[in-house]
Amino acid sequence: NAGVTQTPKFQVLKTGQSMTLQCAQDMNHEYMSWYRQDPGMGLRLIHYSVGAGITDQGEVPNGYNVSRSTTEDFPLRLLSAAPSQTSVYFCASLRNWNTGELFFGEGSRLTVL
Amino acid sequence: AQSVSQHNHHVILSEAASLELGCNYSYGGTVNLFWYVQYPGQHLQLLLKYFSGDPLVKGIKGFEAEFIKSKFSFNLRKPSVQWSDTAEYFCAVKGNTGKLIFGQGTTLQVKP
């Protein structure tokens, strides 16, 4: 099992550019989520999904889009990047809340100039 | 809305000292509570979790946490820290909305 795989690990964008952060898991987990981590602010939930075809907003959804067409994949799209979106992004998944353990990817460091 | 507050932002201890990190949450219903740890350069790993039952929960590496419902708290403790415990610690809460919300994190520095 590869676990939760995020790509790319590093990315530099210019303001206004678009990009997609990829997240894939091979554990057949129903729940997937995206967080951003900023110094002094912990992890903030951007979007989450409880299953294929179902997504919902987290704490800081503005400027980000997601889709969940398959159980395995949960891409995060930045349509028009802004410097405020400079952050480290983590994708995480779990099978169900009875087990409770969220498995995290290794993170994607994004810099918007 | 759910929220989590960690009062200690940066803690410095000497090896063998005892540790207690505070965590308070705001949510009116049934909660699941978690502590995660992030070692330097690594992603988050689960330390322990509380779903129901005994409010004193034991986790990995000698950590434990106590759920006190009346105080909306879930403090993390360890009797004797080691240099290898240097990391950032996050408290998290899940209500019935499906969202797992994290606190701001506490950086623990253990001096050898």
Short mmCIF file of C-alpha atoms in Angstrom, two decimals:
data_model
loop_
_atom_site.label_atom_id
_atom_site.label_comp_id
_atom_site.label_asym_id
_atom_site.label_seq_id
_atom_site.Cartn_x
_atom_site.Cartn_y
_atom_site.Cartn_z
CA ASN A 1 0.00 0.00 0.00
CA ALA A 2 1.28 3.45 -0.88
CA GLY A 3 -1.10 5.13 1.59
CA VAL A 4 -1.95 8.76 0.78
CA THR A 5 0.05 10.16 -2.12
CA GLN A 6 0.24 13.87 -2.86
CA THR A 7 1.76 15.53 -5.89
CA PRO A 8 3.57 17.77 -6.44
CA LYS A 9 5.64 18.10 -3.26
CA PHE A 10 6.77 21.61 -4.15
CA GLN A 11 5.28 24.22 -6.48
CA VAL A 12 5.88 27.90 -7.17
CA LEU A 13 3.12 29.86 -8.88
CA LYS A 14 2.63 33.42 -9.99
CA THR A 15 -0.43 35.33 -8.83
CA GLY A 16 -3.39 34.48 -11.02
CA GLN A 17 -2.13 31.14 -12.23
CA SER A 18 -4.15 28.00 -11.71
CA MET A 19 -3.05 24.60 -10.62
CA THR A 20 -4.27 21.31 -9.18
CA LEU A 21 -2.85 19.50 -6.20
CA GLN A 22 -3.37 15.79 -6.62
CA CYS A 23 -4.27 13.39 -3.84
CA ALA A 24 -4.72 9.65 -4.20
CA GLN A 25 -5.21 6.89 -1.66
CA ASP A 26 -5.19 3.15 -2.20
CA MET A 27 -6.79 2.13 1.10
CA ASN A 28 -10.42 2.25 -0.07
CA HIS A 29 -11.11 5.09 2.35
CA GLU A 30 -14.46 6.80 2.06
CA TYR A 31 -13.48 10.02 3.81
CA MET A 32 -10.92 12.38 2.29
CA SER A 33 -10.00 15.92 3.19
CA TRP A 34 -7.68 18.80 2.43
CA TYR A 35 -6.01 20.97 5.06
CA ARG A 36 -3.64 23.88 4.89
CA GLN A 37 -0.99 24.39 7.55
CA ASP A 38 0.27 27.86 8.38
CA PRO A 39 2.59 28.87 11.24
CA GLY A 40 0.67 29.65 14.41
CA MET A 41 -2.65 28.67 12.87
CA GLY A 42 -2.49 24.90 13.00
CA LEU A 43 -4.30 22.95 10.34
CA ARG A 44 -7.40 24.43 8.80
CA LEU A 45 -9.89 22.32 6.90
CA ILE A 46 -10.45 23.46 3.31
CA HIS A 47 -12.82 20.87 1.86
CA TYR A 48 -13.78 17.32 2.66
CA SER A 49 -15.63 14.41 1.11
CA VAL A 50 -17.47 11.53 2.74
CA GLY A 51 -17.60 9.49 -0.44
CA ALA A 52 -17.47 9.55 -4.21
CA GLY A 53 -19.68 12.29 -5.61
CA ILE A 54 -20.04 14.07 -2.25
CA THR A 55 -18.02 17.10 -1.17
CA ASP A 56 -18.51 19.81 1.42
CA GLN A 57 -16.82 22.95 2.62
CA GLY A 58 -14.53 23.17 5.59
CA GLU A 59 -13.33 26.20 7.54
CA VAL A 60 -11.49 28.02 4.73
CA PRO A 61 -12.96 26.97 1.35
CA ASN A 62 -12.72 30.27 -0.54
CA GLY A 63 -10.40 30.16 -3.54
CA TYR A 64 -10.38 26.36 -3.71
CA ASN A 65 -12.45 23.81 -5.59
CA VAL A 66 -12.62 20.05 -5.18
CA SER A 67 -14.29 17.10 -6.82
CA ARG A 68 -14.58 13.41 -5.93
CA SER A 69 -15.32 11.39 -9.03
CA THR A 70 -13.70 8.24 -7.66
CA THR A 71 -13.08 6.83 -4.19
CA GLU A 72 -9.33 7.00 -4.73
CA ASP A 73 -8.80 10.58 -5.91
CA PHE A 74 -9.53 13.96 -4.36
CA PRO A 75 -7.85 16.80 -6.29
CA LEU A 76 -7.70 20.36 -4.95
CA ARG A 77 -7.89 23.13 -7.53
CA LEU A 78 -6.70 26.70 -7.20
CA LEU A 79 -8.39 28.63 -9.99
CA SER A 80 -6.55 31.93 -9.55
CA ALA A 81 -3.70 31.69 -7.07
CA ALA A 82 -3.11 34.48 -4.55
CA PRO A 83 -0.13 35.09 -2.23
CA SER A 84 -2.44 34.33 0.72
CA GLN A 85 -2.59 30.76 -0.54
CA THR A 86 1.10 30.24 0.11
CA SER A 87 1.04 27.34 2.53
CA VAL A 88 1.70 23.67 3.09
CA TYR A 89 -1.23 21.54 2.00
CA PHE A 90 -2.05 18.15 3.43
CA CYS A 91 -4.44 15.57 2.10
CA ALA A 92 -5.82 13.07 4.60
CA SER A 93 -8.17 10.10 4.50
CA LEU A 94 -9.79 7.51 6.70
CA ARG A 95 -11.98 4.46 6.22
CA ASN A 96 -14.72 5.52 8.60
CA TRP A 97 -15.06 7.37 11.87
CA ASN A 98 -15.34 4.13 13.84
CA THR A 99 -11.62 3.65 13.34
CA GLY A 100 -10.91 7.32 13.81
CA GLU A 101 -7.38 7.50 12.47
CA LEU A 102 -6.79 10.06 9.77
CA PHE A 103 -3.93 9.11 7.46
CA PHE A 104 -1.98 12.07 6.11
CA GLY A 105 0.00 12.54 2.95
CA GLU A 106 3.48 14.03 3.09
CA GLY A 107 2.33 17.50 2.16
CA SER A 108 2.65 19.88 -0.77
CA ARG A 109 4.47 23.15 -0.25
CA LEU A 110 2.99 25.89 -2.42
CA THR A 111 4.47 29.35 -2.88
CA VAL A 112 2.52 32.04 -4.71
CA LEU A 113 4.56 35.03 -5.81
CA ALA B 1 -19.64 25.67 15.13
CA GLN B 2 -16.82 23.46 16.31
CA SER B 3 -13.64 25.05 17.54
CA VAL B 4 -10.52 23.92 19.36
CA SER B 5 -8.21 26.02 21.47
CA GLN B 6 -4.72 25.08 22.57
CA HIS B 7 -3.49 27.50 25.19
CA ASN B 8 0.20 26.70 25.14
CA HIS B 9 1.80 27.76 21.89
CA HIS B 10 5.40 27.01 22.74
CA VAL B 11 6.61 24.86 25.62
CA ILE B 12 10.22 24.28 26.59
CA LEU B 13 11.08 21.48 29.00
CA SER B 14 14.14 19.63 30.16
CA GLU B 15 14.35 15.88 29.73
CA ALA B 16 12.51 13.92 32.45
CA ALA B 17 10.17 16.82 33.18
CA SER B 18 6.44 16.17 33.18
CA LEU B 19 4.28 17.49 30.36
CA GLU B 20 0.73 18.71 30.21
CA LEU B 21 -0.66 20.42 27.11
CA GLY B 22 -4.04 22.04 27.35
CA CYS B 23 -6.87 21.57 24.86
CA ASN B 24 -10.38 22.96 25.11
CA TYR B 25 -13.10 22.54 22.54
CA SER B 26 -16.39 24.14 21.76
CA TYR B 27 -19.18 21.88 20.55
CA GLY B 28 -22.55 21.12 22.06
CA GLY B 29 -22.98 17.51 21.04
CA THR B 30 -21.15 14.22 21.17
CA VAL B 31 -17.50 14.56 20.22
CA ASN B 32 -14.60 12.42 19.22
CA LEU B 33 -11.26 13.82 20.40
CA PHE B 34 -7.75 13.30 19.09
CA TRP B 35 -4.16 14.27 19.65
CA TYR B 36 -1.78 14.21 16.70
CA VAL B 37 1.96 14.78 16.64
CA GLN B 38 4.13 16.17 13.86
CA TYR B 39 7.84 15.50 14.18
CA PRO B 40 10.17 17.88 12.33
CA GLY B 41 9.91 17.37 8.59
CA GLN B 42 7.21 14.73 8.86
CA HIS B 43 3.46 14.55 8.44
CA LEU B 44 0.96 14.17 11.26
CA GLN B 45 0.62 10.92 13.16
CA LEU B 46 -2.08 9.89 15.61
CA LEU B 47 -1.02 9.82 19.27
CA LEU B 48 -4.33 8.85 20.83
CA LYS B 49 -8.06 9.21 20.48
CA TYR B 50 -11.19 9.27 22.62
CA PHE B 51 -14.53 8.04 21.33
CA SER B 52 -16.36 6.83 24.45
CA GLY B 53 -15.89 4.90 27.67
CA ASP B 54 -12.99 5.45 30.05
CA PRO B 55 -12.16 9.17 29.91
CA LEU B 56 -8.48 8.44 30.54
CA VAL B 57 -7.00 7.39 27.24
CA LYS B 58 -3.55 5.93 26.76
CA GLY B 59 -1.69 6.36 23.51
CA ILE B 60 1.64 5.57 21.97
CA LYS B 61 5.05 6.52 23.40
CA GLY B 62 3.76 6.90 26.97
CA PHE B 63 1.29 9.68 26.25
CA GLU B 64 -2.14 9.84 27.82
CA ALA B 65 -5.06 12.25 27.78
CA GLU B 66 -8.06 12.83 29.98
CA PHE B 67 -11.46 13.82 28.69
CA ILE B 68 -13.29 16.05 31.16
CA LYS B 69 -16.74 16.64 29.69
CA SER B 70 -17.76 19.30 32.20
CA LYS B 71 -14.71 21.38 31.30
CA PHE B 72 -14.80 20.65 27.56
CA SER B 73 -11.16 19.67 27.88
CA PHE B 74 -8.87 16.94 26.57
CA ASN B 75 -5.43 17.63 28.00
CA LEU B 76 -2.39 15.64 26.90
CA ARG B 77 0.07 14.39 29.53
CA LYS B 78 3.34 12.52 29.74
CA PRO B 79 5.09 11.87 33.07
CA SER B 80 8.64 12.15 31.74
CA VAL B 81 9.52 13.67 28.36
CA GLN B 82 12.47 12.72 26.20
CA TRP B 83 14.46 14.73 23.70
CA SER B 84 12.77 12.68 20.95
CA ASP B 85 9.39 14.12 21.98
CA THR B 86 10.39 17.45 20.43
CA ALA B 87 7.61 18.05 17.95
CA GLU B 88 4.42 19.97 17.31
CA TYR B 89 1.27 18.63 18.96
CA PHE B 90 -2.24 19.16 17.69
CA CYS B 91 -5.54 18.59 19.42
CA ALA B 92 -8.53 17.89 17.17
CA VAL B 93 -12.26 17.44 17.60
CA LYS B 94 -14.92 15.87 15.46
CA GLY B 95 -18.60 16.45 16.05
CA ASN B 96 -21.42 14.95 14.04
CA THR B 97 -20.78 17.20 11.05
CA GLY B 98 -18.06 14.97 9.61
CA LYS B 99 -15.44 17.70 10.00
CA LEU B 100 -12.24 17.14 11.95
CA ILE B 101 -11.15 20.52 13.30
CA PHE B 102 -7.64 21.11 14.63
CA GLY B 103 -6.30 23.49 17.21
CA GLN B 104 -3.48 25.92 16.54
CA GLY B 105 -0.82 23.51 17.71
CA THR B 106 1.76 23.53 20.52
CA THR B 107 5.44 23.38 19.77
CA LEU B 108 7.28 21.31 22.35
CA GLN B 109 11.03 21.70 22.67
CA VAL B 110 12.78 19.25 24.98
CA LYS B 111 16.28 20.17 26.03
CA PRO B 112 18.70 17.28 26.58
#
